[in-house]
Amino acid sequence: MEVNNGVTFVLLGGTGDLARKKLLPSLYNLYKKGKLGEFDIIGTSRHDLSREEYVRHVGVNIDKHETWDEFKENIRFAQLNFYNPEDYEVLQEKLLGCGDERLFYLATLPQHFDVINDNLSSHDLVNETSKVLYEKPFGDDLKSAKELNRSINELFPEKNIYRIDHYLDKELVANLSILRFSNSIIDPILSAEYVDHVQIIASENFGVEERGGFYDRYGAVKDFFQSHLLQLLSLVGMSTPEKLDSRCIRDEKVRALRGVDILDTITGQYEGYRGEEGVDEDSTTETLTAVRAALNRPRWQGVPFYLLTGKNLAKKYSQIYVQFDKNNQSSMSSNGTIPNSLVVSIQPDRGIYFVINTKVPGGIGTEPAKMEFCHTCHHGPNTPSAYENLFSQALAGDQRSFIRYDEIEEQWRIVDGMEIPEPITYEPGEVPEEVQNFIQDGEWHGLS
Ligand SMILES: NC(=O)c1ccc[n+]([C@@H]2O[C@H](COP(=O)([O-])OP(=O)(O)OC[C@H]3O[C@@H](n4cnc5c(N)ncnc54)[C@H](OP(=O)(O)O)[C@@H]3O)[C@@H](O)[C@H]2O)c1
């Protein structure tokens, strides 16, 4: 048989919100940048759609240029119910004329993963060069994540498996390892010797929108905290890896996660949440959580890590804030100096800056100043989206920004061990007082 060297993206869950808003637009952007080469896209759904109907459905959110007509020629559709083995035979046929390298993207809920895996395997759809990408959440708890890992690993080798946390593909998050390990002056100061505390924040200024049904099953702890916040914590807390390759980086992240000890947790639920579509009217699901954690590694002894995520707060932003000056009671502090800090701003502003104390011109007082790398000013606003990066990394076979089986298990181990208190109610757009006062002798950076 003739070998077709192109790549085929199979979007299982090809009509969903994620496929329409993120996956197809990202693939189109990569195409416009000439980064896709020969390719086909096959989207699937239970509905009986014609190719044209499918293209119209997924094209709604795309900012179309003159290249759209060319691009859309490569989009195909296969009607497929995850639970009907015969439907995978139809997919098999569709794949025959397409590129040999296959990238299966499971853009659907984890309860379908097992049956999809079994069918992909029993129909021999996954070959040596295939990649199977799993959207988050990967499991509901440690037990289900372990079972999922076990069943996947029985069918496909780990080198074919890409567990997604799209935060890892955000430009500034991907920059963290470079910041730490390619700048010899930075990494040594990220330790208990210099750091007073660390904050990791992912705050949103909107509610659950149309994803109430999904969210109500998970909540802030299992959704954002379990995934994005713990991944960011592992990237800040990990020790220097032997090499900057995917094995060594992930080994160190796992070690960091093993050292995480949750010391205190509060949760909140925004007023009106119980009236959202898909949400139980008596729901006690938390839409906010603030956590104080310790990292039991010699490097971080005694340094608190404060993590916060919430919906319907005052602002939408994500950042890592490191406050230095452990012993800020020095004589200088009475002169009005502030503690030095390092901020990695992930979104919406992208950049890295230090805050230092400088002399007021013509006087003897001090004032804070920023030493800043403004990513947006330097590289423009149109840097690749997280999902573009994710596709590029997967195509390159680079698993650095995907999660290994043991990372995900450590993340669930931490969450399973947490005591989640009853949520306090807060007004949308406001930060509850308990959250504002959560940091001992300090405040959340940029929250209000
Ligand atoms: N939406 C986002 O922005 C976002 C962001 C991060 C992560 N995620 C994750 O991505 C996954 C998908 O999210 P989503 O928002 O796109 O969900 P969604 O809008 O509910 O879409 C689910 C997709 O799965 C398909 N599907 C469901 N049951 C099926 C079955 N039995 N057989 C075949 N197809 C079936 C649906 O197709 P039909 O109904 O047409 O058959 C649809 O294409 C979730 O795990 C979510 O947590 C989503």
Short mmCIF file of N, CA and C in Angstrom, two decimals, residues 139-218:
data_model
loop_
_atom_site.label_atom_id
_atom_site.label_comp_id
_atom_site.label_asym_id
_atom_site.label_seq_id
_atom_site.Cartn_x
_atom_site.Cartn_y
_atom_site.Cartn_z
N GLY A 139 -9.80 11.39 35.02
CA GLY A 139 -10.29 10.72 36.22
C GLY A 139 -11.05 11.67 37.13
N ASP A 140 -11.61 11.07 38.20
CA ASP A 140 -12.39 11.83 39.18
C ASP A 140 -11.68 11.86 40.53
N ASP A 141 -10.81 10.89 40.72
CA ASP A 141 -10.07 10.74 41.99
C ASP A 141 -8.88 9.82 41.71
N LEU A 142 -8.12 9.52 42.76
CA LEU A 142 -6.91 8.71 42.55
C LEU A 142 -7.26 7.34 42.00
N LYS A 143 -8.31 6.74 42.55
CA LYS A 143 -8.67 5.38 42.13
C LYS A 143 -9.02 5.35 40.63
N SER A 144 -9.88 6.27 40.22
CA SER A 144 -10.30 6.24 38.81
C SER A 144 -9.13 6.63 37.89
N ALA A 145 -8.27 7.54 38.33
CA ALA A 145 -7.13 7.91 37.50
C ALA A 145 -6.18 6.72 37.34
N LYS A 146 -5.99 5.97 38.43
CA LYS A 146 -5.11 4.78 38.37
C LYS A 146 -5.69 3.74 37.43
N GLU A 147 -7.01 3.53 37.56
CA GLU A 147 -7.65 2.53 36.69
C GLU A 147 -7.55 2.94 35.23
N LEU A 148 -7.75 4.24 35.00
CA LEU A 148 -7.66 4.74 33.62
C LEU A 148 -6.23 4.56 33.09
N ASN A 149 -5.26 4.93 33.91
CA ASN A 149 -3.86 4.76 33.49
C ASN A 149 -3.57 3.30 33.18
N ARG A 150 -4.05 2.42 34.07
CA ARG A 150 -3.77 0.99 33.88
C ARG A 150 -4.39 0.50 32.57
N SER A 151 -5.66 0.87 32.35
CA SER A 151 -6.31 0.35 31.15
C SER A 151 -5.69 0.96 29.89
N ILE A 152 -5.29 2.22 29.95
CA ILE A 152 -4.65 2.82 28.77
C ILE A 152 -3.30 2.16 28.51
N ASN A 153 -2.53 2.01 29.59
CA ASN A 153 -1.18 1.44 29.41
C ASN A 153 -1.20 -0.02 28.95
N GLU A 154 -2.31 -0.70 29.20
CA GLU A 154 -2.41 -2.07 28.67
C GLU A 154 -2.56 -2.05 27.15
N LEU A 155 -3.13 -0.96 26.64
CA LEU A 155 -3.41 -0.90 25.20
C LEU A 155 -2.34 -0.15 24.42
N PHE A 156 -1.85 0.95 24.99
CA PHE A 156 -0.89 1.78 24.25
C PHE A 156 0.33 2.06 25.13
N PRO A 157 1.53 2.08 24.50
CA PRO A 157 2.70 2.46 25.31
C PRO A 157 2.65 3.93 25.70
N GLU A 158 3.29 4.25 26.82
CA GLU A 158 3.27 5.63 27.34
C GLU A 158 3.77 6.64 26.29
N LYS A 159 4.64 6.20 25.40
CA LYS A 159 5.17 7.15 24.41
C LYS A 159 4.09 7.63 23.43
N ASN A 160 2.99 6.89 23.33
CA ASN A 160 1.90 7.32 22.45
C ASN A 160 0.85 8.17 23.18
N ILE A 161 1.03 8.32 24.49
CA ILE A 161 -0.04 8.91 25.30
C ILE A 161 0.28 10.35 25.69
N TYR A 162 -0.68 11.22 25.46
CA TYR A 162 -0.50 12.64 25.75
C TYR A 162 -1.67 13.12 26.61
N ARG A 163 -1.41 13.24 27.92
CA ARG A 163 -2.47 13.74 28.82
C ARG A 163 -2.36 15.26 28.86
N ILE A 164 -3.48 15.89 28.57
CA ILE A 164 -3.44 17.34 28.35
C ILE A 164 -3.72 18.14 29.62
N ASP A 165 -2.91 19.15 29.84
CA ASP A 165 -3.30 20.27 30.69
C ASP A 165 -2.88 21.49 29.89
N HIS A 166 -3.85 22.15 29.25
CA HIS A 166 -3.47 23.18 28.28
C HIS A 166 -2.74 24.36 28.92
N TYR A 167 -2.80 24.47 30.27
CA TYR A 167 -2.03 25.52 30.92
C TYR A 167 -0.53 25.38 30.64
N LEU A 168 -0.09 24.14 30.51
CA LEU A 168 1.34 23.91 30.29
C LEU A 168 1.80 24.42 28.93
N ASP A 169 0.84 24.66 28.04
CA ASP A 169 1.19 25.14 26.71
C ASP A 169 0.99 26.64 26.57
N LYS A 170 0.61 27.29 27.67
CA LYS A 170 0.54 28.75 27.61
C LYS A 170 1.98 29.25 27.57
N GLU A 171 2.20 30.29 26.76
CA GLU A 171 3.57 30.74 26.51
C GLU A 171 4.36 30.98 27.79
N LEU A 172 3.75 31.68 28.76
CA LEU A 172 4.51 32.05 29.96
C LEU A 172 4.73 30.87 30.89
N VAL A 173 3.86 29.87 30.83
CA VAL A 173 4.07 28.68 31.64
C VAL A 173 5.20 27.86 31.01
N ALA A 174 5.16 27.76 29.69
CA ALA A 174 6.23 27.05 28.99
C ALA A 174 7.57 27.76 29.21
N ASN A 175 7.51 29.06 29.50
CA ASN A 175 8.71 29.86 29.74
C ASN A 175 9.34 29.62 31.10
N LEU A 176 8.55 29.05 32.03
CA LEU A 176 9.03 28.93 33.42
C LEU A 176 10.33 28.15 33.56
N SER A 177 10.38 27.01 32.85
CA SER A 177 11.60 26.20 32.97
C SER A 177 12.79 26.95 32.36
N ILE A 178 12.52 27.69 31.29
CA ILE A 178 13.61 28.46 30.67
C ILE A 178 14.07 29.54 31.65
N LEU A 179 13.09 30.24 32.24
CA LEU A 179 13.42 31.30 33.19
C LEU A 179 14.29 30.73 34.31
N ARG A 180 13.88 29.59 34.85
CA ARG A 180 14.60 29.04 35.99
C ARG A 180 15.94 28.43 35.61
N PHE A 181 15.95 27.63 34.53
CA PHE A 181 17.13 26.81 34.31
C PHE A 181 18.06 27.31 33.20
N SER A 182 17.67 28.41 32.53
CA SER A 182 18.58 28.96 31.53
C SER A 182 19.11 30.32 31.96
N ASN A 183 18.81 30.73 33.19
CA ASN A 183 19.32 31.99 33.72
C ASN A 183 19.97 31.68 35.07
N SER A 184 21.30 31.67 35.08
CA SER A 184 21.96 31.14 36.26
C SER A 184 21.69 31.97 37.53
N ILE A 185 21.23 33.23 37.37
CA ILE A 185 21.00 34.02 38.58
C ILE A 185 19.60 33.80 39.17
N ILE A 186 18.71 33.18 38.42
CA ILE A 186 17.33 33.09 38.90
C ILE A 186 17.10 31.88 39.81
N ASP A 187 17.49 30.71 39.33
CA ASP A 187 17.11 29.51 40.07
C ASP A 187 17.62 29.49 41.52
N PRO A 188 18.86 29.92 41.77
CA PRO A 188 19.35 29.85 43.16
C PRO A 188 18.52 30.67 44.14
N ILE A 189 17.87 31.74 43.67
CA ILE A 189 17.12 32.56 44.65
C ILE A 189 15.70 32.02 44.88
N LEU A 190 15.31 31.01 44.11
CA LEU A 190 14.00 30.39 44.35
C LEU A 190 14.17 29.27 45.37
N SER A 191 14.33 29.67 46.61
CA SER A 191 14.53 28.69 47.68
C SER A 191 14.20 29.34 49.01
N ALA A 192 14.13 28.49 50.03
CA ALA A 192 13.75 28.97 51.37
C ALA A 192 14.71 30.04 51.89
N GLU A 193 15.92 30.04 51.38
CA GLU A 193 16.89 31.02 51.86
C GLU A 193 16.43 32.45 51.55
N TYR A 194 15.74 32.63 50.44
CA TYR A 194 15.36 33.98 50.00
C TYR A 194 13.86 34.23 49.95
N VAL A 195 13.09 33.18 49.77
CA VAL A 195 11.66 33.39 49.50
C VAL A 195 10.83 33.41 50.78
N ASP A 196 9.98 34.41 50.90
CA ASP A 196 9.07 34.49 52.05
C ASP A 196 7.85 33.60 51.80
N HIS A 197 7.22 33.79 50.67
CA HIS A 197 6.10 32.91 50.31
C HIS A 197 5.84 33.00 48.81
N VAL A 198 5.03 32.06 48.31
CA VAL A 198 4.70 32.00 46.88
C VAL A 198 3.18 32.01 46.75
N GLN A 199 2.70 32.74 45.76
CA GLN A 199 1.25 32.71 45.46
C GLN A 199 1.05 32.22 44.03
N ILE A 200 0.05 31.38 43.85
CA ILE A 200 -0.30 30.92 42.50
C ILE A 200 -1.81 31.16 42.35
N ILE A 201 -2.15 32.00 41.39
CA ILE A 201 -3.54 32.45 41.29
C ILE A 201 -4.08 32.22 39.87
N ALA A 202 -5.28 31.66 39.79
CA ALA A 202 -5.99 31.59 38.51
C ALA A 202 -7.43 32.03 38.79
N SER A 203 -7.69 33.29 38.54
CA SER A 203 -8.99 33.86 38.90
C SER A 203 -9.78 34.17 37.63
N GLU A 204 -11.08 33.92 37.69
CA GLU A 204 -11.94 34.20 36.53
C GLU A 204 -13.03 35.18 36.95
N ASN A 205 -13.43 36.04 36.02
CA ASN A 205 -14.48 37.01 36.37
C ASN A 205 -15.82 36.64 35.73
N PHE A 206 -15.99 35.35 35.47
CA PHE A 206 -17.28 34.87 34.94
C PHE A 206 -17.63 33.56 35.64
N GLY A 207 -18.90 33.18 35.51
CA GLY A 207 -19.38 31.99 36.20
C GLY A 207 -19.18 30.73 35.37
N VAL A 208 -20.08 29.76 35.54
CA VAL A 208 -19.89 28.48 34.86
C VAL A 208 -20.39 28.51 33.42
N GLU A 209 -21.03 29.61 33.03
CA GLU A 209 -21.57 29.76 31.68
C GLU A 209 -22.39 28.53 31.31
N GLU A 210 -22.17 27.98 30.10
CA GLU A 210 -23.05 26.86 29.72
C GLU A 210 -22.50 25.50 30.17
N ARG A 211 -21.46 25.53 31.04
CA ARG A 211 -20.86 24.25 31.46
C ARG A 211 -21.25 23.87 32.90
N GLY A 212 -22.45 24.31 33.33
CA GLY A 212 -22.88 24.08 34.71
C GLY A 212 -22.95 22.61 35.08
N GLY A 213 -23.46 21.79 34.18
CA GLY A 213 -23.62 20.36 34.46
C GLY A 213 -22.27 19.71 34.74
N PHE A 214 -21.29 20.03 33.89
CA PHE A 214 -19.94 19.48 34.08
C PHE A 214 -19.35 20.00 35.38
N TYR A 215 -19.44 21.32 35.56
CA TYR A 215 -18.74 21.95 36.68
C TYR A 215 -19.28 21.45 38.02
N ASP A 216 -20.60 21.27 38.07
CA ASP A 216 -21.20 20.89 39.35
C ASP A 216 -20.70 19.53 39.83
N ARG A 217 -20.28 18.69 38.90
CA ARG A 217 -19.73 17.38 39.29
C ARG A 217 -18.31 17.49 39.82
N TYR A 218 -17.61 18.55 39.40
CA TYR A 218 -16.19 18.65 39.76
C TYR A 218 -15.92 19.72 40.80
#
